[in-house]
Amino acid sequence: MAPSLPLRPGPRLGCLALLVVTLGGCSGGGLGVDPLSDIANIGAKNPLIPNQVAGGDPDDPALRRGTDREAGTDPVTAAEAEALRRERMQQAATLWANAERTQDPEDAADLYAEIAEEYPEYARAAEARYRAGVQAYRRRAWYESFDQLRSYMQVAPVNPHLKDIERMIFEGGRRLLAENREGTFSMFKSDEGATTMLSYVAQAFPAGLYADDALYVLGRHYQGEREPDTAALTYRQLIISYPDSEWVYMTRLALGDTYLERDQGEPYHAGFVDRDPRERLPSAEAAPFAGPVKSGPELALEQFEAFLDAVRMDPRRRVEYAQHVTYAEGRARQIRQALAAKERRTAAFYRSNGDGNAARVYEEAAQRWLAGRTDAPTVVVPGGPMAEPPPLPGSGAGWPTAPVDTTAPSSVPYEPAPADMGPVPPTGMPDPDIDPTTGLPWGVAPHGTPAPTTAPYVVPYEVPAPAPPGR
């Protein structure tokens, strides 16, 4: 036998490879067609045949049912959806019953919040959000309560709980401010949440019971934080928006002191425009028309004298604000003397330069300040050159010291005025902040009765004292 020749690369091997590739491509039953392509294309539309589904009969009930399911008209799918809806409603109703049954405010708040968040289609979802806010308030989670109540107001702005919502948000904001002042780490606590709550009361309930209270508490807060500009605008908003509020009397005293705190001394007196807080800050072109430019002491004097005028018109107010009248009179007298001293120094300067007419004008202005009215008759003191008066006190140089007895119980000029906060009755659960024997907050006594001395939580507001005889 002749030996076989080894295969060598060449035309024969190339033809053999081409034949193998060709036979492999035809093994699928078609020219280059994947045998799984028909399966993969089932349900895909054939662009050559309208209303035709590739790989099946267009009238096939199974295909029609798939189209109906996509459109949501399949009777089987509708029944399933109805069953799912009923199941969800039953779950929400169970959560509601559990929330009503529990005696733990935290658990109740969590259950109500779960209803509002997870079952928004439930008929009581909005009410659940309100009750979540109530339960958070009862466990003194003030900002969490506000967050739930604000969300409830967004979905139900007209509801039967407006009065309770306003009071809870106001009380929560006020108490959150007080709690932020307690403890060793109080300096690290932020008051942003509390101020947001109080501002919301003034904005969302402008005709409510606590809008003016919220503005007053905000003003006191900003004044205590050494933000006199913001405090002044807040106080002015209260006076302008609520001229008949009981807080107007204390607000005028606080605003007067705020203007004095904002004062930076005699060289900077002509720097303030007492703008309206309801308007935006005017542009540079409109600033000259925004109002008269007055010094801080002048603006403060207006507020102290407005307080005195309002109190003197009402005999009851004269008795109620007796200590405050003494304070306002001392402040007004101090400011008049300081402004008169400033005018006298200016008069002495012009006299030393030989300008007698200018000196006389400033002397007359000084006399008007001392007379207590800027339009009072001029009384010029005759004689030689006037002695140099003491300098006008600036910020921290004399204004904070008021000519009033600091040992008196009412020496603080603008402590919160009496106000009956009343109970909160949003649900049937007992309120830990309410004394069940009186129906009033702990520490608040009915008229003519002493306040309880063993209250677990003392509310710093008091019920107004009865009017004096003869009123």
Short mmCIF file of C-alpha atoms in Angstrom, two decimals:
data_model
loop_
_atom_site.label_atom_id
_atom_site.label_comp_id
_atom_site.label_asym_id
_atom_site.label_seq_id
_atom_site.Cartn_x
_atom_site.Cartn_y
_atom_site.Cartn_z
CA MET A 1 0.00 0.00 0.00
CA ALA A 2 1.27 3.39 -0.81
CA PRO A 3 1.79 5.68 2.17
CA SER A 4 -0.84 8.41 2.61
CA LEU A 5 0.21 11.96 2.08
CA PRO A 6 -0.20 14.40 5.04
CA LEU A 7 -2.73 17.18 4.72
CA ARG A 8 -1.17 20.44 3.83
CA PRO A 9 -2.69 23.90 3.87
CA GLY A 10 -3.94 24.75 0.48
CA PRO A 11 -7.01 25.12 -1.71
CA ARG A 12 -8.41 21.73 -0.69
CA LEU A 13 -8.49 22.60 3.02
CA GLY A 14 -10.14 25.97 2.29
CA CYS A 15 -12.88 24.32 0.22
CA LEU A 16 -13.50 21.79 2.98
CA ALA A 17 -13.92 24.56 5.57
CA LEU A 18 -16.30 26.44 3.29
CA LEU A 19 -18.41 23.31 2.83
CA VAL A 20 -18.66 22.74 6.60
CA VAL A 21 -19.74 26.33 7.25
CA THR A 22 -22.37 26.16 4.49
CA LEU A 23 -23.85 22.91 5.78
CA GLY A 24 -23.92 24.26 9.34
CA GLY A 25 -25.83 27.36 8.25
CA CYS A 26 -28.45 25.27 6.45
CA SER A 27 -29.01 22.87 9.34
CA GLY A 28 -31.58 25.18 10.94
CA GLY A 29 -34.10 24.56 8.20
CA GLY A 30 -33.56 27.92 6.50
CA LEU A 31 -30.93 30.16 5.05
CA GLY A 32 -29.26 31.83 8.07
CA VAL A 33 -32.44 31.77 10.22
CA ASP A 34 -32.23 31.05 13.94
CA PRO A 35 -34.66 28.24 14.78
CA LEU A 36 -35.56 30.07 18.03
CA SER A 37 -36.41 33.32 16.28
CA ASP A 38 -40.07 32.41 15.77
CA ILE A 39 -40.45 31.71 19.46
CA ALA A 40 -38.74 34.97 20.37
CA ASN A 41 -40.98 36.95 18.00
CA ILE A 42 -44.30 35.61 19.27
CA GLY A 43 -46.39 38.60 20.28
CA ALA A 44 -44.40 41.08 18.18
CA LYS A 45 -46.30 43.00 15.52
CA ASN A 46 -45.60 42.17 11.90
CA PRO A 47 -44.97 45.45 10.07
CA LEU A 48 -46.21 43.92 6.79
CA ILE A 49 -49.68 42.89 7.98
CA PRO A 50 -51.92 45.44 9.76
CA ASN A 51 -53.63 44.22 12.94
CA GLN A 52 -51.63 41.00 12.68
CA VAL A 53 -49.60 39.44 15.48
CA ALA A 54 -46.62 37.44 14.23
CA GLY A 55 -46.56 33.83 15.30
CA GLY A 56 -50.29 33.42 16.01
CA ASP A 57 -53.88 33.91 14.97
CA PRO A 58 -55.14 37.52 15.51
CA ASP A 59 -58.45 36.12 16.70
CA ASP A 60 -56.88 33.86 19.29
CA PRO A 61 -58.77 34.41 22.64
CA ALA A 62 -55.54 34.12 24.58
CA LEU A 63 -54.02 37.01 22.65
CA ARG A 64 -57.20 39.04 23.03
CA ARG A 65 -57.17 38.48 26.79
CA GLY A 66 -53.59 39.75 26.98
CA THR A 67 -54.60 42.94 25.16
CA ASP A 68 -57.59 43.40 27.47
CA ARG A 69 -55.39 42.94 30.51
CA GLU A 70 -53.09 45.69 29.29
CA ALA A 71 -56.07 47.98 28.77
CA GLY A 72 -57.46 47.18 32.23
CA THR A 73 -60.80 45.93 30.85
CA ASP A 74 -60.24 42.25 31.44
CA PRO A 75 -63.06 41.07 33.77
CA VAL A 76 -60.68 38.74 35.56
CA THR A 77 -58.23 41.60 36.26
CA ALA A 78 -61.02 43.93 37.45
CA ALA A 79 -62.20 41.30 39.90
CA GLU A 80 -58.69 40.79 41.16
CA ALA A 81 -58.25 44.54 41.58
CA GLU A 82 -61.51 44.79 43.50
CA ALA A 83 -60.43 41.96 45.76
CA LEU A 84 -57.10 43.68 46.35
CA ARG A 85 -58.86 46.96 47.10
CA ARG A 86 -61.16 45.29 49.61
CA GLU A 87 -58.19 43.63 51.25
CA ARG A 88 -56.36 46.95 51.58
CA MET A 89 -59.44 48.64 53.01
CA GLN A 90 -59.75 45.83 55.55
CA GLN A 91 -56.10 46.25 56.51
CA ALA A 92 -56.54 50.01 56.93
CA ALA A 93 -59.69 49.47 59.01
CA THR A 94 -57.80 47.05 61.23
CA LEU A 95 -55.01 49.58 61.75
CA TRP A 96 -57.60 52.24 62.57
CA ALA A 97 -59.26 49.99 65.15
CA ASN A 98 -55.89 49.20 66.73
CA ALA A 99 -55.01 52.90 66.89
CA GLU A 100 -58.32 53.66 68.57
CA ARG A 101 -57.85 50.81 71.03
CA THR A 102 -54.28 51.48 72.15
CA GLN A 103 -53.55 53.63 75.17
CA ASP A 104 -49.99 54.46 74.09
CA PRO A 105 -49.84 57.81 72.23
CA GLU A 106 -46.64 56.80 70.43
CA ASP A 107 -48.14 53.56 69.12
CA ALA A 108 -51.33 55.35 68.12
CA ALA A 109 -49.37 58.03 66.26
CA ASP A 110 -47.41 55.37 64.37
CA LEU A 111 -50.57 53.48 63.41
CA TYR A 112 -52.36 56.61 62.20
CA ALA A 113 -49.28 57.70 60.27
CA GLU A 114 -49.07 54.27 58.62
CA ILE A 115 -52.68 54.59 57.49
CA ALA A 116 -52.06 58.03 56.01
CA GLU A 117 -48.85 57.00 54.24
CA GLU A 118 -49.60 53.45 53.09
CA TYR A 119 -53.36 53.66 52.46
CA PRO A 120 -54.05 57.11 50.95
CA GLU A 121 -57.17 55.76 49.21
CA TYR A 122 -58.74 54.91 52.58
CA ALA A 123 -61.71 57.13 53.40
CA ARG A 124 -60.20 58.13 56.76
CA ALA A 125 -56.65 58.69 55.52
CA ALA A 126 -56.78 62.48 55.99
CA GLU A 127 -58.37 62.12 59.42
CA ALA A 128 -55.66 59.60 60.31
CA ARG A 129 -52.99 62.18 59.54
CA TYR A 130 -54.73 64.67 61.84
CA ARG A 131 -54.95 62.12 64.63
CA ALA A 132 -51.29 61.22 64.16
CA GLY A 133 -50.52 64.89 64.81
CA VAL A 134 -52.73 64.90 67.90
CA GLN A 135 -51.04 61.83 69.37
CA ALA A 136 -47.58 63.24 68.64
CA TYR A 137 -48.64 66.42 70.44
CA ARG A 138 -49.80 64.43 73.46
CA ARG A 139 -46.38 62.83 73.85
CA ARG A 140 -44.75 66.26 73.38
CA ALA A 141 -43.15 65.52 70.03
CA TRP A 142 -43.85 69.10 69.03
CA TYR A 143 -42.30 69.29 65.57
CA GLU A 144 -43.49 65.82 64.56
CA SER A 145 -46.99 66.92 65.52
CA PHE A 146 -46.61 70.08 63.45
CA ASP A 147 -45.39 68.10 60.45
CA GLN A 148 -48.47 65.85 60.51
CA LEU A 149 -50.90 68.71 61.11
CA ARG A 150 -49.37 70.80 58.33
CA SER A 151 -49.71 67.85 55.92
CA TYR A 152 -53.32 67.46 57.01
CA MET A 153 -53.95 71.14 56.28
CA GLN A 154 -52.52 70.67 52.78
CA VAL A 155 -54.96 67.88 51.89
CA ALA A 156 -57.91 69.26 53.87
CA PRO A 157 -57.60 73.05 54.21
CA VAL A 158 -61.27 73.28 55.18
CA ASN A 159 -61.85 70.90 58.08
CA PRO A 160 -63.62 70.79 61.46
CA HIS A 161 -60.36 70.91 63.45
CA LEU A 162 -58.97 74.34 62.53
CA LYS A 163 -59.24 75.77 66.03
CA ASP A 164 -57.49 72.80 67.64
CA ILE A 165 -54.80 72.69 64.94
CA GLU A 166 -53.98 76.37 65.39
CA ARG A 167 -53.70 76.02 69.14
CA MET A 168 -51.60 72.85 69.07
CA ILE A 169 -49.11 74.31 66.58
CA PHE A 170 -48.83 77.52 68.59
CA GLU A 171 -48.45 75.70 71.91
CA GLY A 172 -45.96 73.28 70.38
CA GLY A 173 -43.81 76.06 68.94
CA ARG A 174 -43.87 78.04 72.18
CA ARG A 175 -42.97 75.04 74.30
CA LEU A 176 -40.27 73.92 71.87
CA LEU A 177 -38.64 77.33 72.28
CA ALA A 178 -38.79 76.96 76.06
CA GLU A 179 -37.37 73.43 76.00
CA ASN A 180 -34.48 74.55 73.81
CA ARG A 181 -33.41 76.84 76.65
CA GLU A 182 -33.23 73.98 79.14
CA GLY A 183 -30.38 71.59 79.80
CA THR A 184 -26.62 71.67 79.59
CA PHE A 185 -26.53 71.38 75.80
CA SER A 186 -29.16 74.02 75.10
CA MET A 187 -26.60 76.15 73.26
CA PHE A 188 -26.35 73.45 70.60
CA LYS A 189 -30.09 73.26 69.95
CA SER A 190 -31.60 74.97 66.93
CA ASP A 191 -34.70 77.14 67.20
CA GLU A 192 -35.50 76.89 63.49
CA GLY A 193 -38.27 74.33 64.04
CA ALA A 194 -39.98 76.41 66.71
CA THR A 195 -39.83 79.64 64.70
CA THR A 196 -41.18 77.78 61.65
CA MET A 197 -44.15 76.59 63.70
CA LEU A 198 -44.94 80.04 65.10
CA SER A 199 -44.55 81.69 61.70
CA TYR A 200 -46.93 79.10 60.24
CA VAL A 201 -49.59 80.06 62.79
CA ALA A 202 -49.37 83.73 61.79
CA GLN A 203 -49.47 82.90 58.07
CA ALA A 204 -52.03 80.07 57.97
CA PHE A 205 -54.43 81.50 60.57
CA PRO A 206 -54.26 85.30 60.18
CA ALA A 207 -57.77 85.67 61.59
CA GLY A 208 -57.36 82.97 64.24
CA LEU A 209 -57.04 83.20 67.98
CA TYR A 210 -53.26 82.88 68.23
CA ALA A 211 -51.81 84.78 65.27
CA ASP A 212 -50.98 87.82 67.40
CA ASP A 213 -49.69 85.57 70.22
CA ALA A 214 -47.37 83.85 67.75
CA LEU A 215 -45.99 87.16 66.48
CA TYR A 216 -45.37 88.38 70.02
CA VAL A 217 -43.52 85.19 71.00
CA LEU A 218 -41.49 85.40 67.79
CA GLY A 219 -40.58 89.01 68.50
CA ARG A 220 -39.49 88.16 72.03
CA HIS A 221 -37.38 85.31 70.66
CA TYR A 222 -35.62 87.46 68.06
CA GLN A 223 -35.05 90.20 70.60
CA GLY A 224 -33.52 87.70 73.03
CA GLU A 225 -31.29 86.36 70.25
CA ARG A 226 -29.96 89.89 69.60
CA GLU A 227 -31.63 90.20 66.21
CA PRO A 228 -33.18 93.66 66.65
CA ASP A 229 -33.97 94.21 62.97
CA THR A 230 -36.04 91.03 62.69
CA ALA A 231 -37.60 91.64 66.08
CA ALA A 232 -38.61 95.19 65.11
CA LEU A 233 -40.29 93.99 61.90
CA THR A 234 -42.14 91.25 63.79
CA TYR A 235 -43.38 93.67 66.44
CA ARG A 236 -44.47 96.17 63.82
CA GLN A 237 -46.37 93.48 61.94
CA LEU A 238 -48.29 92.70 65.13
CA ILE A 239 -49.14 96.35 65.78
CA ILE A 240 -50.22 96.99 62.18
CA SER A 241 -52.14 93.74 61.65
CA TYR A 242 -53.78 93.47 65.08
CA PRO A 243 -54.24 96.99 66.49
CA ASP A 244 -56.90 95.76 68.95
CA SER A 245 -54.84 92.89 70.31
CA GLU A 246 -54.09 92.73 74.00
CA TRP A 247 -50.45 92.26 73.05
CA VAL A 248 -50.19 95.73 71.49
CA TYR A 249 -49.46 97.33 74.88
CA MET A 250 -46.54 95.04 75.69
CA THR A 251 -45.41 95.06 72.07
CA ARG A 252 -44.96 98.84 72.07
CA LEU A 253 -42.72 98.61 75.11
CA ALA A 254 -40.74 95.76 73.56
CA LEU A 255 -40.46 97.59 70.24
CA GLY A 256 -39.22 100.72 71.99
CA ASP A 257 -36.48 98.77 73.72
CA THR A 258 -35.66 97.02 70.43
CA TYR A 259 -35.10 100.37 68.74
CA LEU A 260 -32.77 101.35 71.57
CA GLU A 261 -30.90 98.07 71.25
CA ARG A 262 -30.51 98.75 67.55
CA ASP A 263 -29.10 102.21 68.26
CA GLN A 264 -25.33 102.39 67.76
CA GLY A 265 -24.70 105.78 69.22
CA GLU A 266 -25.03 109.40 68.24
CA PRO A 267 -22.92 109.31 65.04
CA TYR A 268 -25.30 106.76 63.51
CA HIS A 269 -28.65 108.22 64.44
CA ALA A 270 -29.80 109.12 60.93
CA GLY A 271 -29.64 105.60 59.56
CA PHE A 272 -33.05 103.98 59.99
CA VAL A 273 -36.15 103.95 57.85
CA ASP A 274 -39.02 102.47 59.83
CA ARG A 275 -40.36 100.47 56.89
CA ASP A 276 -43.61 98.55 56.73
CA PRO A 277 -43.01 94.81 57.38
CA ARG A 278 -45.72 93.93 54.84
CA GLU A 279 -43.70 95.46 52.01
CA ARG A 280 -40.48 94.32 50.39
CA LEU A 281 -37.26 96.18 50.99
CA PRO A 282 -37.34 99.18 48.62
CA SER A 283 -34.77 99.64 45.91
CA ALA A 284 -32.15 102.36 46.06
CA GLU A 285 -34.30 104.60 43.85
CA ALA A 286 -37.43 104.08 45.95
CA ALA A 287 -35.74 104.30 49.34
CA PRO A 288 -36.15 108.11 49.67
CA PHE A 289 -39.92 107.65 49.40
CA ALA A 290 -40.17 104.76 51.89
CA GLY A 291 -40.72 107.04 54.87
CA PRO A 292 -39.00 109.53 57.15
CA VAL A 293 -35.53 108.64 58.32
CA LYS A 294 -35.45 108.70 62.11
CA SER A 295 -32.94 107.78 64.75
CA GLY A 296 -33.36 104.78 66.99
CA PRO A 297 -34.09 106.92 70.07
CA GLU A 298 -36.77 108.89 68.19
CA LEU A 299 -38.51 105.72 67.05
CA ALA A 300 -38.33 104.30 70.57
CA LEU A 301 -39.79 107.49 72.02
CA GLU A 302 -42.77 107.22 69.66
CA GLN A 303 -43.54 103.72 70.93
CA PHE A 304 -43.23 104.59 74.62
CA GLU A 305 -45.45 107.63 74.23
CA ALA A 306 -47.99 105.66 72.17
CA PHE A 307 -48.15 103.14 75.01
CA LEU A 308 -48.67 105.89 77.57
CA ASP A 309 -51.39 107.55 75.49
CA ALA A 310 -53.28 104.27 75.05
CA VAL A 311 -53.08 103.36 78.73
CA ARG A 312 -54.16 106.78 79.98
CA MET A 313 -57.36 106.61 77.94
CA ASP A 314 -58.60 103.56 79.88
CA PRO A 315 -58.86 103.60 83.70
CA ARG A 316 -58.64 99.83 83.87
CA ARG A 317 -55.44 99.82 81.83
CA ARG A 318 -53.89 102.39 84.16
CA VAL A 319 -54.34 99.96 87.04
CA GLU A 320 -53.35 96.87 85.08
CA TYR A 321 -50.18 98.39 83.63
CA ALA A 322 -49.18 100.60 86.57
CA GLN A 323 -45.62 99.25 86.75
CA HIS A 324 -45.28 99.42 82.98
CA VAL A 325 -46.44 103.04 82.98
CA THR A 326 -43.60 103.88 85.36
CA TYR A 327 -41.17 102.07 83.09
CA ALA A 328 -42.39 103.81 79.91
CA GLU A 329 -42.34 107.25 81.55
CA GLY A 330 -38.77 106.71 82.73
CA ARG A 331 -37.66 105.56 79.29
CA ALA A 332 -39.36 108.48 77.54
CA ARG A 333 -37.81 110.96 79.97
CA GLN A 334 -34.38 109.42 79.47
CA ILE A 335 -34.67 109.62 75.68
CA ARG A 336 -35.89 113.24 75.72
CA GLN A 337 -33.00 114.28 77.92
CA ALA A 338 -30.50 112.48 75.70
CA LEU A 339 -31.89 113.99 72.49
CA ALA A 340 -31.96 117.44 74.09
CA ALA A 341 -28.33 116.99 75.15
CA LYS A 342 -27.42 116.18 71.58
CA GLU A 343 -29.11 119.37 70.34
CA ARG A 344 -27.31 121.40 73.01
CA ARG A 345 -23.92 120.05 72.03
CA THR A 346 -24.63 121.04 68.45
CA ALA A 347 -25.74 124.50 69.61
CA ALA A 348 -22.54 124.89 71.63
CA PHE A 349 -20.49 123.99 68.57
CA TYR A 350 -22.15 126.66 66.42
CA ARG A 351 -21.90 129.24 69.20
CA SER A 352 -18.19 128.59 69.59
CA ASN A 353 -17.81 129.28 65.86
CA GLY A 354 -19.73 132.54 66.07
CA ASP A 355 -22.94 131.33 64.38
CA GLY A 356 -25.55 132.53 66.85
CA ASN A 357 -28.55 131.91 64.58
CA ALA A 358 -27.73 128.23 64.10
CA ALA A 359 -27.04 127.88 67.82
CA ARG A 360 -30.46 129.36 68.60
CA VAL A 361 -32.21 126.85 66.30
CA TYR A 362 -30.65 123.89 68.09
CA GLU A 363 -31.35 125.39 71.50
CA GLU A 364 -35.02 125.65 70.56
CA ALA A 365 -35.00 122.02 69.44
CA ALA A 366 -33.48 121.01 72.78
CA GLN A 367 -36.22 122.85 74.65
CA ARG A 368 -38.90 121.11 72.60
CA TRP A 369 -37.44 117.72 73.49
CA LEU A 370 -37.41 118.63 77.18
CA ALA A 371 -40.99 119.90 77.01
CA GLY A 372 -42.10 116.42 76.07
CA ARG A 373 -43.43 117.29 72.61
CA THR A 374 -41.67 118.17 69.41
CA ASP A 375 -44.37 120.76 68.62
CA ALA A 376 -44.31 122.39 72.07
CA PRO A 377 -43.82 126.18 72.35
CA THR A 378 -40.19 127.19 72.25
CA VAL A 379 -38.67 128.39 75.53
CA VAL A 380 -35.09 129.59 75.02
CA VAL A 381 -32.90 129.66 78.11
CA PRO A 382 -31.12 133.07 78.19
CA GLY A 383 -27.56 133.51 79.34
CA GLY A 384 -24.05 132.75 78.23
CA PRO A 385 -22.59 129.62 76.72
CA MET A 386 -24.26 126.39 77.81
CA ALA A 387 -22.33 123.81 79.79
CA GLU A 388 -21.25 120.68 77.94
CA PRO A 389 -23.96 118.03 78.55
CA PRO A 390 -23.15 114.36 79.06
CA PRO A 391 -22.76 112.24 75.93
CA LEU A 392 -25.76 110.43 74.51
CA PRO A 393 -25.59 106.74 75.46
CA GLY A 394 -25.33 104.29 72.61
CA SER A 395 -25.81 100.55 72.45
CA GLY A 396 -24.74 99.07 75.78
CA ALA A 397 -23.78 102.48 77.15
CA GLY A 398 -26.91 103.43 79.07
CA TRP A 399 -30.07 102.44 77.22
CA PRO A 400 -30.56 99.01 78.80
CA THR A 401 -30.72 100.54 82.30
CA ALA A 402 -34.28 101.68 82.93
CA PRO A 403 -35.24 104.05 85.79
CA VAL A 404 -37.50 101.52 87.48
CA ASP A 405 -37.31 99.49 90.68
CA THR A 406 -35.73 96.18 89.66
CA THR A 407 -36.87 94.49 92.87
CA ALA A 408 -40.54 94.93 92.04
CA PRO A 409 -42.32 91.77 90.85
CA SER A 410 -43.45 93.51 87.65
CA SER A 411 -40.18 95.22 86.86
CA VAL A 412 -39.66 93.23 83.64
CA PRO A 413 -41.26 95.55 81.10
CA TYR A 414 -42.85 93.08 78.72
CA GLU A 415 -43.40 89.69 80.23
CA PRO A 416 -46.21 87.76 78.53
CA ALA A 417 -49.52 89.41 79.25
CA PRO A 418 -52.29 87.30 80.82
CA ALA A 419 -53.93 84.96 78.35
CA ASP A 420 -56.23 82.00 78.89
CA MET A 421 -54.87 79.22 76.71
CA GLY A 422 -57.77 76.83 77.39
CA PRO A 423 -57.85 73.05 76.96
CA VAL A 424 -57.41 71.03 73.78
CA PRO A 425 -60.27 68.55 73.27
CA PRO A 426 -59.57 66.97 69.84
CA THR A 427 -60.09 63.34 70.90
CA GLY A 428 -61.55 61.40 73.78
CA MET A 429 -58.17 60.43 75.21
CA PRO A 430 -57.04 62.25 78.39
CA ASP A 431 -54.71 65.16 77.77
CA PRO A 432 -51.61 65.06 79.99
CA ASP A 433 -51.35 68.84 79.81
CA ILE A 434 -54.84 69.43 81.22
CA ASP A 435 -55.82 69.29 84.87
CA PRO A 436 -58.93 67.04 84.87
CA THR A 437 -60.34 68.79 87.95
CA THR A 438 -60.45 72.24 86.33
CA GLY A 439 -60.33 71.51 82.60
CA LEU A 440 -57.50 74.06 82.29
CA PRO A 441 -53.76 73.62 81.69
CA TRP A 442 -51.71 72.70 84.73
CA GLY A 443 -50.75 75.83 86.66
CA VAL A 444 -53.69 77.84 85.30
CA ALA A 445 -56.35 78.50 87.89
CA PRO A 446 -59.97 79.53 87.35
CA HIS A 447 -60.95 83.05 88.33
CA GLY A 448 -60.65 83.62 92.07
CA THR A 449 -59.07 80.25 92.96
CA PRO A 450 -55.43 79.48 93.76
CA ALA A 451 -53.41 77.57 91.20
CA PRO A 452 -52.42 73.96 92.04
CA THR A 453 -48.91 73.70 93.45
CA THR A 454 -48.18 70.07 92.48
CA ALA A 455 -48.76 70.30 88.75
CA PRO A 456 -46.59 68.01 86.59
CA TYR A 457 -46.18 70.67 83.93
CA VAL A 458 -46.64 74.38 84.55
CA VAL A 459 -47.83 76.50 81.65
CA PRO A 460 -46.34 80.00 82.01
CA TYR A 461 -49.55 81.74 80.98
CA GLU A 462 -52.12 82.85 83.51
CA VAL A 463 -55.81 83.57 83.40
CA PRO A 464 -56.56 87.32 83.29
CA ALA A 465 -57.36 88.86 86.64
CA PRO A 466 -60.93 90.15 87.09
CA ALA A 467 -61.57 93.80 86.31
CA PRO A 468 -61.33 96.19 89.29
CA PRO A 469 -64.57 97.55 90.79
CA GLY A 470 -66.10 100.50 89.02
CA ARG A 471 -65.08 99.38 85.54
#
